[in-house]
């Protein structure tokens, strides 16, 4: 009797664990359109925003544009939350190198900042003595290098380890993928690139981003004020890209979208708007991991899989801590069914 009960209880717990895993997996893949939750006006610092970047915890925000030709640094009292206290801190004037800056990117530890521009069709880089902090950075003395590109570039990204560089160019409407022999060093880019046409995204391309695992790519277009989404069957390999669809930004009024960024966990999206009526950064919540047009396949990205595994592991430990003492006691009773005194102390 006791043995049968133990077997039934074990089978029941296994079913509970399996159901929890399925629910966790499916919940990470439930899609609803992005929800616009907040805006932060930046017109007094930059009237024509073209690029956005954050530090990993979202407590620093950086914007750039062709109005001031400078990088603007802000602090956020709550990471990736524009409704928290946002404070304009300082600027880095890049006009000596680029008068039409389009994009900001950092290396992996935030000690180098890259600025992409269309006046010279180049990438310029500066060293930062403190990660994600423009304090004390000298536009001339801390300038590292200039790398020529061509092609009217509008967006720039690295893969997760900096061994690949991606350039969104607005002449042929391509995303160009380069191998870097030295991580995060554009000067070491390969002589040829893999090109992927993004004509599906329209004619006026204004920004680019990837999901953390590189299995999704996003292109911002200001001619239709849409964010266009692509799937990559192999992360950070544009030759495997396919067009998914577009999201029409949801807030009312005139729009001129530019730049795009995501929170580190893919649960929030940000883009700029340089229309004269707006001049702001827009914040959205996403119903699922990088869910702009559809949800990312949770088994295709190691970060999402790790999140699900962490949830299921926590549930497993809870089940163990709750039920194992009972099962152990029942097993002890089974072994001592012929003993008249069934206490641990006998």
XYZ file of C-alpha atoms in Angstrom:
346
model
C 0.000 0.000 0.000
C 2.697 2.496 1.032
C 4.906 1.561 -1.921
C 2.066 2.096 -4.393
C 1.297 5.463 -2.833
C 4.928 6.559 -3.105
C 5.050 5.567 -6.779
C 1.828 7.453 -7.492
C 3.101 10.518 -5.651
C 6.391 10.462 -7.595
C 4.549 10.154 -10.921
C 2.251 13.007 -9.912
C 5.156 15.317 -9.082
C 6.815 14.525 -12.403
C 3.623 15.529 -14.194
C 3.433 18.766 -12.219
C 7.031 19.553 -13.114
C 6.397 18.829 -16.812
C 3.288 21.011 -16.857
C 5.196 23.876 -15.236
C 7.929 23.641 -17.871
C 5.388 23.683 -20.705
C 3.624 26.707 -19.213
C 6.920 28.561 -18.775
C 7.878 27.784 -22.352
C 4.540 28.854 -23.792
C 4.312 32.019 -21.679
C 7.647 33.169 -23.089
C 6.114 32.884 -26.558
C 2.748 34.665 -26.072
C 2.559 37.654 -28.422
C 0.752 40.955 -28.159
C 1.717 44.178 -29.900
C 4.202 46.509 -28.153
C 2.610 48.903 -25.676
C 3.725 52.534 -25.714
C 4.173 53.480 -22.054
C 6.240 56.657 -21.872
C 8.155 59.439 -23.609
C 11.084 61.604 -22.637
C 11.562 64.926 -24.426
C 15.115 65.621 -25.582
C 14.480 68.634 -27.825
C 16.492 70.996 -25.623
C 19.565 68.770 -26.028
C 19.026 67.295 -29.512
C 16.347 68.355 -31.989
C 17.094 65.691 -34.608
C 17.887 62.424 -32.875
C 19.430 59.642 -34.966
C 20.757 57.084 -32.448
C 20.198 55.673 -28.937
C 22.276 53.454 -26.646
C 22.110 52.278 -23.008
C 24.582 50.773 -20.570
C 23.794 47.146 -19.579
C 21.629 47.975 -16.536
C 19.826 50.864 -18.230
C 20.884 53.516 -15.719
C 22.721 55.430 -18.452
C 21.229 56.543 -21.765
C 23.115 58.079 -24.672
C 21.604 59.849 -27.671
C 23.113 61.423 -30.764
C 21.760 63.498 -33.621
C 22.529 65.821 -36.480
C 21.253 68.913 -34.668
C 23.977 69.253 -32.033
C 26.630 66.908 -33.506
C 27.295 65.588 -30.027
C 26.711 62.586 -27.805
C 24.391 63.381 -24.895
C 24.675 61.337 -21.687
C 21.770 60.902 -19.236
C 21.282 59.060 -15.953
C 18.092 57.146 -15.098
C 17.185 56.576 -11.448
C 15.527 53.294 -12.497
C 17.123 51.316 -15.285
C 15.325 51.368 -18.651
C 12.478 53.434 -17.185
C 11.839 56.847 -18.736
C 9.190 57.588 -16.095
C 11.920 57.610 -13.438
C 14.165 60.608 -12.829
C 16.126 61.261 -16.025
C 19.003 63.727 -15.726
C 21.064 65.231 -18.551
C 24.686 64.886 -17.422
C 27.230 65.858 -20.083
C 28.068 65.848 -23.774
C 30.863 64.815 -26.120
C 31.271 67.158 -29.103
C 32.055 65.069 -32.204
C 31.703 67.857 -34.788
C 35.466 67.909 -35.316
C 35.220 64.396 -36.740
C 31.600 64.096 -37.939
C 28.905 66.709 -38.619
C 26.137 64.237 -39.466
C 26.404 61.579 -36.739
C 23.916 58.723 -37.038
C 24.640 56.035 -34.460
C 26.329 55.306 -31.107
C 27.759 51.910 -30.153
C 29.975 50.753 -27.274
C 32.433 47.904 -26.963
C 31.625 45.092 -24.523
C 32.896 46.828 -21.366
C 31.883 50.393 -22.231
C 35.413 51.767 -22.416
C 35.245 52.644 -26.130
C 32.468 54.593 -27.837
C 31.922 54.452 -31.601
C 30.118 57.118 -33.636
C 28.909 56.396 -37.159
C 28.364 59.333 -39.509
C 27.211 60.135 -43.036
C 29.142 63.344 -43.724
C 32.388 61.399 -44.044
C 30.804 57.918 -44.240
C 33.093 56.856 -41.399
C 33.288 55.351 -37.932
C 35.103 57.341 -35.242
C 36.047 55.972 -31.836
C 37.045 57.444 -28.474
C 38.443 55.884 -25.310
C 36.613 56.327 -21.980
C 38.574 56.171 -18.734
C 35.382 55.186 -16.883
C 32.977 52.762 -18.531
C 29.856 54.365 -19.982
C 30.914 57.760 -18.688
C 31.783 60.729 -20.927
C 33.242 62.733 -18.043
C 36.693 64.012 -18.950
C 36.657 62.577 -22.477
C 38.504 64.942 -24.830
C 37.211 65.026 -28.403
C 40.753 65.258 -29.811
C 43.112 63.735 -27.246
C 40.963 60.660 -26.593
C 40.105 60.071 -30.238
C 41.324 56.616 -31.262
C 40.735 56.173 -34.981
C 38.656 56.916 -38.050
C 37.565 54.058 -40.316
C 36.250 54.752 -43.816
C 33.065 53.015 -44.981
C 31.103 54.705 -47.769
C 27.514 53.936 -48.675
C 25.659 56.571 -46.602
C 25.675 54.499 -43.373
C 22.722 54.883 -40.974
C 23.147 52.102 -38.412
C 25.893 50.071 -36.785
C 26.072 47.047 -34.496
C 28.533 44.397 -33.304
C 27.781 40.768 -32.542
C 28.035 39.613 -28.925
C 31.824 39.096 -28.923
C 32.777 41.917 -31.291
C 34.157 39.671 -34.032
C 31.500 40.852 -36.494
C 30.356 44.344 -37.445
C 27.097 45.216 -39.186
C 26.482 48.428 -41.131
C 23.082 49.607 -42.326
C 23.656 51.642 -45.491
C 21.050 53.779 -47.189
C 22.309 53.804 -50.792
C 21.518 50.231 -51.790
C 19.403 49.547 -48.688
C 21.695 46.782 -47.458
C 22.929 45.440 -44.167
C 26.631 44.755 -44.615
C 28.275 42.118 -42.418
C 32.050 42.298 -41.847
C 34.376 39.944 -40.001
C 36.790 41.721 -37.628
C 40.212 40.152 -37.072
C 40.442 42.140 -33.820
C 37.269 42.326 -31.742
C 35.593 45.755 -31.655
C 38.158 47.251 -34.034
C 36.472 48.462 -37.258
C 39.895 49.087 -38.828
C 40.449 45.315 -38.943
C 37.286 44.604 -40.960
C 37.468 42.137 -43.821
C 37.958 43.575 -47.299
C 34.642 42.124 -48.481
C 31.285 41.886 -46.770
C 28.144 39.765 -46.809
C 25.291 41.971 -47.992
C 21.616 41.448 -47.257
C 19.003 43.614 -48.945
C 16.481 45.273 -46.621
C 14.355 46.903 -49.322
C 11.336 45.516 -47.431
C 12.056 48.182 -44.825
C 11.449 51.170 -47.101
C 13.600 53.962 -48.482
C 14.645 56.065 -45.480
C 16.464 53.753 -43.084
C 17.221 55.267 -39.684
C 18.480 52.573 -37.302
C 19.252 48.918 -36.688
C 19.314 46.494 -33.746
C 19.623 42.772 -33.028
C 18.253 40.505 -30.330
C 20.917 39.434 -27.842
C 21.465 36.108 -29.591
C 21.345 37.642 -33.060
C 18.340 35.605 -34.226
C 16.264 38.747 -34.823
C 17.197 41.938 -36.659
C 15.210 45.178 -36.561
C 15.321 48.076 -39.042
C 13.769 51.503 -38.405
C 12.382 53.472 -41.330
C 11.210 57.083 -41.162
C 9.317 57.070 -44.478
C 6.638 54.782 -43.053
C 7.486 55.205 -39.327
C 7.664 51.451 -38.975
C 9.961 49.020 -37.248
C 10.699 46.096 -39.539
C 11.625 42.682 -38.201
C 13.735 39.882 -39.702
C 14.455 36.353 -38.499
C 17.968 34.934 -38.750
C 18.120 31.139 -38.693
C 21.754 31.454 -37.604
C 22.474 34.184 -35.056
C 24.365 37.204 -36.432
C 24.510 35.738 -39.939
C 22.627 38.052 -42.311
C 22.863 35.511 -45.127
C 20.245 33.499 -43.185
C 17.835 36.445 -42.724
C 14.200 36.460 -43.824
C 11.622 39.235 -43.586
C 8.882 38.789 -40.955
C 6.833 41.980 -41.055
C 6.492 45.486 -39.663
C 5.159 47.278 -36.623
C 3.590 50.722 -37.076
C 4.495 52.764 -34.004
C 1.314 53.122 -31.989
C 1.167 56.590 -30.427
C -0.969 59.316 -31.985
C 0.313 62.383 -33.806
C 3.078 63.149 -36.280
C 6.132 60.915 -36.292
C 9.690 60.778 -37.637
C 11.195 57.618 -36.173
C 14.946 57.118 -35.869
C 17.258 54.946 -33.803
C 16.323 51.827 -31.854
C 17.463 50.091 -28.674
C 16.237 47.325 -26.365
C 16.591 46.631 -22.666
C 19.127 43.941 -21.828
C 16.420 41.319 -21.234
C 14.497 42.162 -24.402
C 11.360 43.190 -22.498
C 11.443 46.881 -23.512
C 12.002 48.748 -26.760
C 13.051 52.367 -27.329
C 13.203 54.533 -30.430
C 13.596 58.211 -31.174
C 11.228 60.654 -32.870
C 12.693 63.804 -34.423
C 9.464 65.340 -35.715
C 9.251 69.009 -34.743
C 6.090 68.258 -32.742
C 7.730 65.514 -30.690
C 11.557 65.361 -30.362
C 11.525 62.559 -27.819
C 12.593 59.051 -26.864
C 9.688 56.599 -26.867
C 9.475 53.616 -24.486
C 7.464 50.422 -25.062
C 6.877 47.253 -23.079
C 6.964 43.985 -25.036
C 4.740 41.016 -24.273
C 7.536 38.548 -24.979
C 11.234 38.383 -25.615
C 12.009 40.954 -28.398
C 8.343 40.691 -29.407
C 7.929 43.561 -31.886
C 6.212 41.740 -34.772
C 6.189 38.233 -33.306
C 7.822 36.341 -30.472
C 11.261 34.894 -30.701
C 11.376 31.098 -30.604
C 12.386 30.509 -26.963
C 14.444 27.452 -27.924
C 16.476 29.368 -30.502
C 18.132 31.809 -28.121
C 20.304 30.658 -25.261
C 19.364 33.629 -23.063
C 15.649 32.798 -23.203
C 16.301 29.096 -22.685
C 18.456 29.953 -19.660
C 15.614 32.050 -18.215
C 13.127 29.180 -18.608
C 15.582 26.677 -17.156
C 16.115 28.962 -14.149
C 12.341 29.122 -13.551
C 11.895 25.360 -13.821
C 14.913 24.703 -11.616
C 13.411 26.958 -8.946
C 10.126 25.038 -9.166
C 11.951 21.729 -8.959
C 13.786 22.810 -5.808
C 10.512 24.000 -4.259
C 8.909 20.631 -4.964
C 11.926 18.828 -3.519
C 12.020 20.878 -0.321
C 8.266 20.508 0.146
C 7.702 16.851 -0.652
C 10.954 15.011 -0.011
C 10.649 15.079 3.818
C 7.177 13.523 3.489
C 8.360 10.886 1.043
C 11.380 10.061 3.200
C 9.140 9.603 6.243
C 6.793 7.361 4.266
C 9.730 5.261 3.093
C 10.908 4.896 6.705
C 7.413 3.756 7.687
C 7.430 1.184 4.897
C 10.714 -0.283 6.117
C 9.399 -0.494 9.662
C 5.886 -1.797 9.105
C 6.591 -4.764 11.420
C 7.903 -2.567 14.197
C 5.352 -1.832 16.896
C 6.881 1.501 17.859
C 7.002 3.698 14.741
C 8.926 6.723 16.021
C 12.339 7.891 14.843
C 13.640 7.418 18.395
C 12.078 3.928 18.582
